Amino acid sequence: VWKSRVDKINAEVLTLTYGTIVAQLCRDLTLPATANKTDYAAVNAELDRMGYNIGLRLIEDFLAKSNTGTCSSFRETAEVISKVGFKMFLNVVPQVTNWQGVEGKPQAFGLVFEENPLAEFVEYPDDGRAQDELWYSNILCGVIRGALEMVQMQIEAHFVTDVLRGNDTTEMRVTLVRYIEDEMPPDDE
Amino acid sequence: SASGATGAEAAQAGSITSLGFPAMDESTREGVFFRLDGLGYRVGQGLVERFSANKPRPTTPLDAIKFICKDLWILVFRKQIDNLKTNHRGIFVLTDNRFQPLSRMSVDRRAGPKAAEEAIARAQTYLYFPCGMIRGALSGLGIEATVEASSIEMPMATFQIKTKGAKP
């Protein structure tokens, strides 16, 4: 459905641009009192924050183009994220796996990426720390967090494995914290 | 520095655009330019490395510029540059009549001429990354150049490329 209606961008333009941004963050965000020791925790956090701001806006585009309705369960949400969301914006379908919890209890699932367009031609810095500390594709966690927040779901997302770190898979865990009740903004006049 | 002082003055004056955003002062704008131009440079270099491999090496600066106008532009913006002018002494002017990043920006016409001016100032930021990209791509093709971009009316954008040793 979306194939014909959605403008596409060359995958390598995206890959190179994202890689350049991550590299720049690694240069910019350094540990206190060091000249060039990257603070990878800060890089991860900044990528997540950038993604969050994208997600807040992207959900609108997603709803407008995908024509999906309200999900009846978190399980369905997971399927829609994978098969519609990722398919639409990155043209990949991560596998929904490792389901935990039941309806009404804390629920979590994994997204396993067999392909990750962001992570092509990537070489980690050779500083002995990046391999253990950097989550290269962390922007995706923020995107999901921001997008779901706009449809009344507070979630927590983080990567648990990444082939770039030498793991066998690339997996993100997404945990439902709570459904957000409609409430008035605190200082709305 | 001089630009720092103007920045501080602007911040004190608290200038606000008609849309209610704080106006970007000169030193911030310089910082933004430096950062985005640098990111674009690296992307341009990378793209040339990947996509010029199977093509004959451009032998003249004009060939290299044509690569930018056709191949690179289609790759990134899905269309070609609409107009290329050169003085044949190292200066090239590329015009894109509907520059994609500006193509969906709007101007609040009710706010008068000031709004159009502000909108173009905001749009300016979106030209820094492509400037760097052109510079990076040219450097990958062996040409040193400076690139400046402007927009007189959206969504049109003009890129002026001065290769090293260019004469006006």
mmCIF file of C-alpha atoms in Angstrom:
data_model
loop_
_atom_site.group_PDB
_atom_site.id
_atom_site.type_symbol
_atom_site.label_atom_id
_atom_site.label_comp_id
_atom_site.label_asym_id
_atom_site.label_seq_id
_atom_site.Cartn_x
_atom_site.Cartn_y
_atom_site.Cartn_z
ATOM 1 C CA VAL A 1 0.000 0.000 0.000
ATOM 2 C CA TRP A 2 2.635 2.485 1.094
ATOM 3 C CA LYS A 3 5.087 1.573 -1.638
ATOM 4 C CA SER A 4 3.535 3.924 -4.160
ATOM 5 C CA ARG A 5 2.535 6.755 -1.885
ATOM 6 C CA VAL A 6 5.621 7.337 0.193
ATOM 7 C CA ASP A 7 8.602 9.364 -0.937
ATOM 8 C CA LYS A 8 11.773 7.366 -0.603
ATOM 9 C CA ILE A 9 15.335 8.342 0.123
ATOM 10 C CA ASN A 10 18.428 6.517 -1.072
ATOM 11 C CA ALA A 11 19.404 4.160 1.754
ATOM 12 C CA GLU A 12 23.075 5.052 1.556
ATOM 13 C CA VAL A 13 22.364 8.750 1.910
ATOM 14 C CA LEU A 14 20.548 7.942 5.146
ATOM 15 C CA THR A 15 23.253 5.559 6.335
ATOM 16 C CA LEU A 16 26.057 8.022 5.674
ATOM 17 C CA THR A 17 24.192 10.925 7.228
ATOM 18 C CA TYR A 18 23.340 8.986 10.371
ATOM 19 C CA GLY A 19 26.900 7.698 10.646
ATOM 20 C CA THR A 20 28.256 11.210 10.324
ATOM 21 C CA ILE A 21 25.970 12.426 13.105
ATOM 22 C CA VAL A 22 27.018 9.620 15.448
ATOM 23 C CA ALA A 23 30.688 10.264 14.677
ATOM 24 C CA GLN A 24 30.227 13.969 15.380
ATOM 25 C CA LEU A 25 28.513 13.245 18.702
ATOM 26 C CA CYS A 26 31.401 10.956 19.643
ATOM 27 C CA ARG A 27 33.776 13.845 19.000
ATOM 28 C CA ASP A 28 31.622 16.446 20.771
ATOM 29 C CA LEU A 29 30.523 14.649 23.909
ATOM 30 C CA THR A 30 33.616 13.946 25.954
ATOM 31 C CA LEU A 31 34.096 12.923 29.560
ATOM 32 C CA PRO A 32 34.683 15.807 31.977
ATOM 33 C CA ALA A 33 38.266 17.066 32.025
ATOM 34 C CA THR A 34 39.319 15.056 28.984
ATOM 35 C CA ALA A 35 40.025 16.374 25.515
ATOM 36 C CA ASN A 36 38.941 13.465 23.385
ATOM 37 C CA LYS A 37 37.694 10.639 25.562
ATOM 38 C CA THR A 38 34.164 10.059 24.365
ATOM 39 C CA ASP A 39 31.395 9.895 26.945
ATOM 40 C CA TYR A 40 29.472 7.046 25.304
ATOM 41 C CA ALA A 41 26.692 7.160 27.882
ATOM 42 C CA ALA A 42 26.114 10.766 26.831
ATOM 43 C CA VAL A 43 26.176 9.812 23.135
ATOM 44 C CA ASN A 44 23.604 7.072 23.756
ATOM 45 C CA ALA A 45 21.422 9.510 25.685
ATOM 46 C CA GLU A 46 21.674 12.191 23.012
ATOM 47 C CA LEU A 47 20.784 9.740 20.228
ATOM 48 C CA ASP A 48 17.799 8.620 22.280
ATOM 49 C CA ARG A 49 16.740 12.224 22.813
ATOM 50 C CA MET A 50 17.035 13.011 19.098
ATOM 51 C CA GLY A 51 14.939 9.945 18.333
ATOM 52 C CA TYR A 52 12.348 10.966 20.912
ATOM 53 C CA ASN A 53 11.876 14.304 19.190
ATOM 54 C CA ILE A 54 11.539 12.538 15.842
ATOM 55 C CA GLY A 55 9.048 10.048 17.264
ATOM 56 C CA LEU A 56 6.794 12.759 18.685
ATOM 57 C CA ARG A 57 6.313 14.053 15.126
ATOM 58 C CA LEU A 58 6.685 10.850 13.158
ATOM 59 C CA ILE A 59 3.608 9.239 14.745
ATOM 60 C CA GLU A 60 1.445 11.788 12.964
ATOM 61 C CA ASP A 61 2.923 10.886 9.591
ATOM 62 C CA PHE A 62 2.586 7.228 10.490
ATOM 63 C CA LEU A 63 -1.118 7.486 11.357
ATOM 64 C CA ALA A 64 -1.858 9.598 8.308
ATOM 65 C CA LYS A 65 -0.191 7.203 5.898
ATOM 66 C CA SER A 66 -0.726 3.787 7.447
ATOM 67 C CA ASN A 67 -4.442 4.022 8.118
ATOM 68 C CA THR A 68 -4.119 1.818 11.202
ATOM 69 C CA GLY A 69 -6.616 2.102 14.018
ATOM 70 C CA THR A 70 -6.234 1.756 17.761
ATOM 71 C CA CYS A 71 -4.383 -1.365 18.865
ATOM 72 C CA SER A 72 -6.422 -3.611 21.141
ATOM 73 C CA SER A 73 -3.411 -4.965 23.002
ATOM 74 C CA PHE A 74 0.267 -4.272 23.549
ATOM 75 C CA ARG A 75 0.922 -7.432 21.587
ATOM 76 C CA GLU A 76 -0.816 -5.887 18.608
ATOM 77 C CA THR A 77 1.164 -2.688 19.124
ATOM 78 C CA ALA A 78 4.352 -4.714 18.826
ATOM 79 C CA GLU A 79 3.209 -6.251 15.550
ATOM 80 C CA VAL A 80 2.211 -2.890 14.103
ATOM 81 C CA ILE A 81 5.539 -1.297 15.077
ATOM 82 C CA SER A 82 7.423 -4.086 13.359
ATOM 83 C CA LYS A 83 5.324 -4.861 10.297
ATOM 84 C CA VAL A 84 3.926 -1.431 9.513
ATOM 85 C CA GLY A 85 6.126 1.164 11.236
ATOM 86 C CA PHE A 86 9.577 -0.213 10.503
ATOM 87 C CA LYS A 87 8.452 -1.466 7.108
ATOM 88 C CA MET A 88 7.179 1.978 6.187
ATOM 89 C CA PHE A 89 10.077 4.099 7.389
ATOM 90 C CA LEU A 90 13.126 1.827 7.150
ATOM 91 C CA ASN A 91 11.831 -0.931 4.846
ATOM 92 C CA VAL A 92 12.806 -3.658 7.302
ATOM 93 C CA VAL A 93 10.638 -5.906 9.446
ATOM 94 C CA PRO A 94 12.279 -6.701 12.785
ATOM 95 C CA GLN A 95 11.070 -9.909 14.376
ATOM 96 C CA VAL A 96 8.935 -9.620 17.496
ATOM 97 C CA THR A 97 10.351 -12.086 20.006
ATOM 98 C CA ASN A 98 10.880 -12.968 23.644
ATOM 99 C CA TRP A 99 7.457 -11.901 24.793
ATOM 100 C CA GLN A 100 7.136 -11.379 28.527
ATOM 101 C CA GLY A 101 4.153 -10.704 30.760
ATOM 102 C CA VAL A 102 0.424 -10.863 30.241
ATOM 103 C CA GLU A 103 -2.332 -8.330 29.689
ATOM 104 C CA GLY A 104 -2.662 -6.102 32.765
ATOM 105 C CA LYS A 105 0.832 -6.964 34.012
ATOM 106 C CA PRO A 106 4.196 -5.521 32.982
ATOM 107 C CA GLN A 107 4.708 -6.507 29.374
ATOM 108 C CA ALA A 108 7.819 -6.477 27.247
ATOM 109 C CA PHE A 109 8.960 -7.704 23.875
ATOM 110 C CA GLY A 110 12.109 -7.859 21.831
ATOM 111 C CA LEU A 111 12.649 -6.548 18.316
ATOM 112 C CA VAL A 112 15.340 -8.507 16.533
ATOM 113 C CA PHE A 113 16.831 -6.729 13.540
ATOM 114 C CA GLU A 114 18.121 -9.027 10.865
ATOM 115 C CA GLU A 115 18.850 -6.002 8.730
ATOM 116 C CA ASN A 116 19.620 -2.539 10.038
ATOM 117 C CA PRO A 117 20.000 0.142 7.381
ATOM 118 C CA LEU A 118 21.558 2.538 9.905
ATOM 119 C CA ALA A 119 24.422 0.208 10.644
ATOM 120 C CA GLU A 120 25.963 -0.356 7.208
ATOM 121 C CA PHE A 121 29.687 0.361 6.726
ATOM 122 C CA VAL A 122 30.143 1.104 10.422
ATOM 123 C CA GLU A 123 33.496 0.860 12.111
ATOM 124 C CA TYR A 124 33.670 1.441 15.842
ATOM 125 C CA PRO A 125 36.359 3.707 17.250
ATOM 126 C CA ASP A 126 39.369 1.676 18.263
ATOM 127 C CA ASP A 127 39.546 2.958 21.838
ATOM 128 C CA GLY A 128 38.697 -0.279 23.629
ATOM 129 C CA ARG A 129 35.533 1.271 25.085
ATOM 130 C CA ALA A 130 33.133 1.892 22.192
ATOM 131 C CA GLN A 131 32.563 -1.852 21.742
ATOM 132 C CA ASP A 132 31.227 -2.114 25.281
ATOM 133 C CA GLU A 133 29.584 1.262 25.750
ATOM 134 C CA LEU A 134 28.165 2.670 22.504
ATOM 135 C CA TRP A 135 24.684 1.670 21.322
ATOM 136 C CA TYR A 136 25.057 2.782 17.740
ATOM 137 C CA SER A 137 21.392 2.657 16.689
ATOM 138 C CA ASN A 138 20.031 4.097 19.924
ATOM 139 C CA ILE A 139 18.087 6.748 18.011
ATOM 140 C CA LEU A 140 15.535 4.012 17.206
ATOM 141 C CA CYS A 141 14.733 3.538 20.907
ATOM 142 C CA GLY A 142 13.907 7.210 21.210
ATOM 143 C CA VAL A 143 11.754 7.175 18.092
ATOM 144 C CA ILE A 144 9.583 4.381 19.490
ATOM 145 C CA ARG A 145 9.385 6.019 22.916
ATOM 146 C CA GLY A 146 8.336 9.369 21.434
ATOM 147 C CA ALA A 147 5.860 7.887 18.993
ATOM 148 C CA LEU A 148 4.137 5.668 21.577
ATOM 149 C CA GLU A 149 3.973 8.504 24.090
ATOM 150 C CA MET A 150 1.788 10.401 21.649
ATOM 151 C CA VAL A 151 -0.648 7.497 21.572
ATOM 152 C CA GLN A 152 -0.894 7.181 25.347
ATOM 153 C CA MET A 153 1.757 4.585 26.008
ATOM 154 C CA GLN A 154 4.720 5.178 28.252
ATOM 155 C CA ILE A 155 7.402 2.689 27.378
ATOM 156 C CA GLU A 156 11.061 2.090 28.055
ATOM 157 C CA ALA A 157 13.279 0.937 25.199
ATOM 158 C CA HIS A 158 16.930 -0.024 25.019
ATOM 159 C CA PHE A 159 19.185 -2.265 22.989
ATOM 160 C CA VAL A 160 20.397 -5.439 24.659
ATOM 161 C CA THR A 161 22.579 -6.792 21.847
ATOM 162 C CA ASP A 162 24.104 -5.403 18.664
ATOM 163 C CA VAL A 163 26.046 -7.217 15.948
ATOM 164 C CA LEU A 164 28.289 -4.152 15.812
ATOM 165 C CA ARG A 165 29.438 -5.061 19.319
ATOM 166 C CA GLY A 166 30.167 -8.612 18.239
ATOM 167 C CA ASN A 167 26.848 -10.116 19.409
ATOM 168 C CA ASP A 168 25.069 -12.662 17.218
ATOM 169 C CA THR A 169 21.930 -10.548 16.959
ATOM 170 C CA THR A 170 20.747 -6.963 17.211
ATOM 171 C CA GLU A 171 17.884 -6.800 19.678
ATOM 172 C CA MET A 172 15.943 -3.991 21.270
ATOM 173 C CA ARG A 173 13.780 -4.559 24.347
ATOM 174 C CA VAL A 174 10.587 -2.535 24.633
ATOM 175 C CA THR A 175 8.795 -2.530 27.997
ATOM 176 C CA LEU A 176 5.358 -1.071 28.607
ATOM 177 C CA VAL A 177 5.476 1.086 31.723
ATOM 178 C CA ARG A 178 1.851 2.229 31.736
ATOM 179 C CA TYR A 179 -0.983 3.508 29.627
ATOM 180 C CA ILE A 180 -1.149 7.265 30.041
ATOM 181 C CA GLU A 181 -4.549 8.565 31.152
ATOM 182 C CA ASP A 182 -5.783 11.742 29.557
ATOM 183 C CA GLU A 183 -4.914 14.593 31.842
ATOM 184 C CA MET A 184 -4.725 18.338 31.550
ATOM 185 C CA PRO A 185 -1.252 19.723 30.935
ATOM 186 C CA PRO A 186 0.078 21.046 34.276
ATOM 187 C CA ASP A 187 0.316 24.733 33.384
ATOM 188 C CA ASP A 188 -2.256 25.066 30.650
ATOM 189 C CA GLU A 189 -3.904 28.426 31.043
ATOM 190 C CA SER B 1 34.889 38.836 19.573
ATOM 191 C CA ALA B 2 32.724 41.168 17.554
ATOM 192 C CA SER B 3 30.218 38.511 16.612
ATOM 193 C CA GLY B 4 29.987 37.417 20.247
ATOM 194 C CA ALA B 5 29.054 40.940 21.268
ATOM 195 C CA THR B 6 26.283 41.184 18.680
ATOM 196 C CA GLY B 7 25.056 37.813 19.877
ATOM 197 C CA ALA B 8 24.834 39.011 23.459
ATOM 198 C CA GLU B 9 23.053 42.204 22.392
ATOM 199 C CA ALA B 10 20.526 40.252 20.372
ATOM 200 C CA ALA B 11 19.895 37.957 23.314
ATOM 201 C CA GLN B 12 19.419 40.943 25.640
ATOM 202 C CA ALA B 13 17.065 42.611 23.229
ATOM 203 C CA GLY B 14 15.276 39.256 23.197
ATOM 204 C CA SER B 15 14.287 39.551 19.568
ATOM 205 C CA ILE B 16 11.394 37.287 18.719
ATOM 206 C CA THR B 17 10.210 36.296 15.282
ATOM 207 C CA SER B 18 6.600 36.777 14.206
ATOM 208 C CA LEU B 19 5.981 33.096 14.957
ATOM 209 C CA GLY B 20 7.131 33.610 18.531
ATOM 210 C CA PHE B 21 10.487 31.886 18.284
ATOM 211 C CA PRO B 22 13.635 33.559 19.579
ATOM 212 C CA ALA B 23 15.599 34.886 16.611
ATOM 213 C CA MET B 24 18.944 33.187 16.047
ATOM 214 C CA ASP B 25 21.809 35.549 16.777
ATOM 215 C CA GLU B 26 24.878 35.792 14.592
ATOM 216 C CA SER B 27 27.253 33.729 16.734
ATOM 217 C CA THR B 28 24.729 30.910 17.072
ATOM 218 C CA ARG B 29 24.182 30.978 13.338
ATOM 219 C CA GLU B 30 27.923 30.707 12.753
ATOM 220 C CA GLY B 31 28.097 27.730 15.083
ATOM 221 C CA VAL B 32 25.192 26.069 13.321
ATOM 222 C CA PHE B 33 26.812 26.700 9.945
ATOM 223 C CA PHE B 34 30.142 25.288 11.063
ATOM 224 C CA ARG B 35 28.538 22.129 12.411
ATOM 225 C CA LEU B 36 26.111 21.414 9.574
ATOM 226 C CA ASP B 37 28.610 22.298 6.851
ATOM 227 C CA GLY B 38 31.086 19.893 8.454
ATOM 228 C CA LEU B 39 28.549 17.068 8.621
ATOM 229 C CA GLY B 40 27.580 17.693 4.990
ATOM 230 C CA TYR B 41 31.229 17.658 3.927
ATOM 231 C CA ARG B 42 31.702 14.172 5.280
ATOM 232 C CA VAL B 43 28.506 12.885 3.720
ATOM 233 C CA GLY B 44 29.472 14.403 0.351
ATOM 234 C CA GLN B 45 32.850 12.732 0.465
ATOM 235 C CA GLY B 46 31.283 9.393 1.340
ATOM 236 C CA LEU B 47 28.700 9.603 -1.421
ATOM 237 C CA VAL B 48 31.288 10.396 -4.068
ATOM 238 C CA GLU B 49 33.409 7.503 -2.908
ATOM 239 C CA ARG B 50 30.473 5.122 -3.248
ATOM 240 C CA PHE B 51 28.852 6.408 -6.403
ATOM 241 C CA SER B 52 31.594 7.671 -8.663
ATOM 242 C CA ALA B 53 33.492 4.381 -8.575
ATOM 243 C CA ASN B 54 32.009 2.991 -11.796
ATOM 244 C CA LYS B 55 32.063 6.246 -13.711
ATOM 245 C CA PRO B 56 34.820 7.766 -15.779
ATOM 246 C CA ARG B 57 36.864 10.158 -13.676
ATOM 247 C CA PRO B 58 35.885 13.761 -14.410
ATOM 248 C CA THR B 59 38.805 15.404 -16.150
ATOM 249 C CA THR B 60 37.701 19.030 -15.954
ATOM 250 C CA PRO B 61 36.069 21.021 -13.143
ATOM 251 C CA LEU B 62 32.984 21.344 -15.352
ATOM 252 C CA ASP B 63 32.688 17.549 -15.522
ATOM 253 C CA ALA B 64 32.868 17.361 -11.753
ATOM 254 C CA ILE B 65 30.214 20.055 -11.387
ATOM 255 C CA LYS B 66 27.994 18.157 -13.809
ATOM 256 C CA PHE B 67 28.361 15.100 -11.607
ATOM 257 C CA ILE B 68 27.044 17.215 -8.712
ATOM 258 C CA CYS B 69 24.148 18.604 -10.765
ATOM 259 C CA LYS B 70 22.988 15.251 -12.067
ATOM 260 C CA ASP B 71 24.159 12.190 -10.163
ATOM 261 C CA LEU B 72 24.593 13.606 -6.680
ATOM 262 C CA TRP B 73 21.450 15.738 -6.786
ATOM 263 C CA ILE B 74 19.281 12.854 -7.987
ATOM 264 C CA LEU B 75 20.755 10.605 -5.333
ATOM 265 C CA VAL B 76 20.015 13.008 -2.513
ATOM 266 C CA PHE B 77 17.111 15.161 -3.706
ATOM 267 C CA ARG B 78 15.582 12.942 -6.417
ATOM 268 C CA LYS B 79 15.855 15.600 -9.112
ATOM 269 C CA GLN B 80 18.512 17.373 -11.128
ATOM 270 C CA ILE B 81 19.745 20.895 -10.692
ATOM 271 C CA ASP B 82 17.599 23.059 -12.978
ATOM 272 C CA ASN B 83 20.161 25.561 -14.102
ATOM 273 C CA LEU B 84 23.939 25.718 -14.236
ATOM 274 C CA LYS B 85 25.821 28.889 -15.042
ATOM 275 C CA THR B 86 29.548 29.424 -15.164
ATOM 276 C CA ASN B 87 31.878 32.283 -16.000
ATOM 277 C CA HIS B 88 34.381 29.693 -17.333
ATOM 278 C CA ARG B 89 36.918 31.053 -14.867
ATOM 279 C CA GLY B 90 36.154 28.824 -11.909
ATOM 280 C CA ILE B 91 32.804 30.139 -10.672
ATOM 281 C CA PHE B 92 29.667 28.033 -11.008
ATOM 282 C CA VAL B 93 26.129 28.928 -10.032
ATOM 283 C CA LEU B 94 23.665 26.076 -9.523
ATOM 284 C CA THR B 95 19.969 26.837 -9.268
ATOM 285 C CA ASP B 96 17.346 24.420 -8.002
ATOM 286 C CA ASN B 97 13.896 25.867 -8.697
ATOM 287 C CA ARG B 98 12.220 23.589 -6.211
ATOM 288 C CA PHE B 99 14.790 22.670 -3.613
ATOM 289 C CA GLN B 100 13.374 19.704 -1.755
ATOM 290 C CA PRO B 101 14.188 20.718 1.849
ATOM 291 C CA LEU B 102 12.444 24.064 1.261
ATOM 292 C CA SER B 103 9.613 22.713 -0.837
ATOM 293 C CA ARG B 104 7.070 22.402 1.956
ATOM 294 C CA MET B 105 7.946 25.449 3.987
ATOM 295 C CA SER B 106 5.327 28.116 4.268
ATOM 296 C CA VAL B 107 5.295 31.814 4.921
ATOM 297 C CA ASP B 108 2.663 33.489 7.060
ATOM 298 C CA ARG B 109 1.522 35.931 4.390
ATOM 299 C CA ARG B 110 -0.685 37.872 6.807
ATOM 300 C CA ALA B 111 2.372 39.029 8.688
ATOM 301 C CA GLY B 112 3.593 41.073 5.726
ATOM 302 C CA PRO B 113 7.023 41.426 4.152
ATOM 303 C CA LYS B 114 8.796 40.873 7.465
ATOM 304 C CA ALA B 115 7.428 37.329 7.649
ATOM 305 C CA ALA B 116 8.796 36.422 4.223
ATOM 306 C CA GLU B 117 12.173 37.766 5.263
ATOM 307 C CA GLU B 118 12.138 35.746 8.475
ATOM 308 C CA ALA B 119 11.033 32.600 6.706
ATOM 309 C CA ILE B 120 13.977 32.887 4.338
ATOM 310 C CA ALA B 121 16.316 33.457 7.285
ATOM 311 C CA ARG B 122 14.986 30.279 8.889
ATOM 312 C CA ALA B 123 15.216 28.394 5.612
ATOM 313 C CA GLN B 124 18.864 29.497 5.303
ATOM 314 C CA THR B 125 19.805 26.958 7.967
ATOM 315 C CA TYR B 126 18.613 24.171 5.697
ATOM 316 C CA LEU B 127 21.137 25.180 3.027
ATOM 317 C CA TYR B 128 24.229 24.699 5.198
ATOM 318 C CA PHE B 129 24.257 20.905 5.055
ATOM 319 C CA PRO B 130 23.947 20.794 1.221
ATOM 320 C CA CYS B 131 26.729 23.417 0.954
ATOM 321 C CA GLY B 132 29.045 21.161 2.904
ATOM 322 C CA MET B 133 27.905 18.193 0.867
ATOM 323 C CA ILE B 134 28.837 19.888 -2.421
ATOM 324 C CA ARG B 135 32.194 20.908 -0.974
ATOM 325 C CA GLY B 136 32.847 17.362 0.270
ATOM 326 C CA ALA B 137 31.802 15.801 -3.022
ATOM 327 C CA LEU B 138 34.051 18.153 -5.007
ATOM 328 C CA SER B 139 36.965 17.462 -2.695
ATOM 329 C CA GLY B 140 36.404 13.758 -3.348
ATOM 330 C CA LEU B 141 36.686 14.549 -7.055
ATOM 331 C CA GLY B 142 39.895 16.441 -6.469
ATOM 332 C CA ILE B 143 38.577 19.993 -6.532
ATOM 333 C CA GLU B 144 38.964 22.480 -3.733
ATOM 334 C CA ALA B 145 36.141 24.987 -3.567
ATOM 335 C CA THR B 146 34.069 27.242 -1.354
ATOM 336 C CA VAL B 147 30.291 27.029 -1.552
ATOM 337 C CA GLU B 148 27.704 29.598 -0.562
ATOM 338 C CA ALA B 149 23.970 29.172 -0.768
ATOM 339 C CA SER B 150 21.071 31.552 -0.738
ATOM 340 C CA SER B 151 17.364 31.609 -1.347
ATOM 341 C CA ILE B 152 15.693 34.693 -2.717
ATOM 342 C CA GLU B 153 12.290 33.145 -2.826
ATOM 343 C CA MET B 154 11.256 29.767 -1.494
ATOM 344 C CA PRO B 155 11.405 27.020 -2.590
ATOM 345 C CA MET B 156 14.206 28.134 -4.909
ATOM 346 C CA ALA B 157 17.823 27.739 -3.832
ATOM 347 C CA THR B 158 21.048 28.927 -5.428
ATOM 348 C CA PHE B 159 24.492 27.498 -4.755
ATOM 349 C CA GLN B 160 27.548 29.470 -5.745
ATOM 350 C CA ILE B 161 30.696 27.416 -6.095
ATOM 351 C CA LYS B 162 34.083 29.117 -6.264
ATOM 352 C CA THR B 163 36.830 26.712 -7.157
ATOM 353 C CA LYS B 164 40.328 27.460 -5.937
ATOM 354 C CA GLY B 165 41.952 30.156 -8.027
ATOM 355 C CA ALA B 166 38.660 31.316 -9.535
ATOM 356 C CA LYS B 167 38.498 34.753 -11.080
ATOM 357 C CA PRO B 168 35.358 36.869 -10.985
#
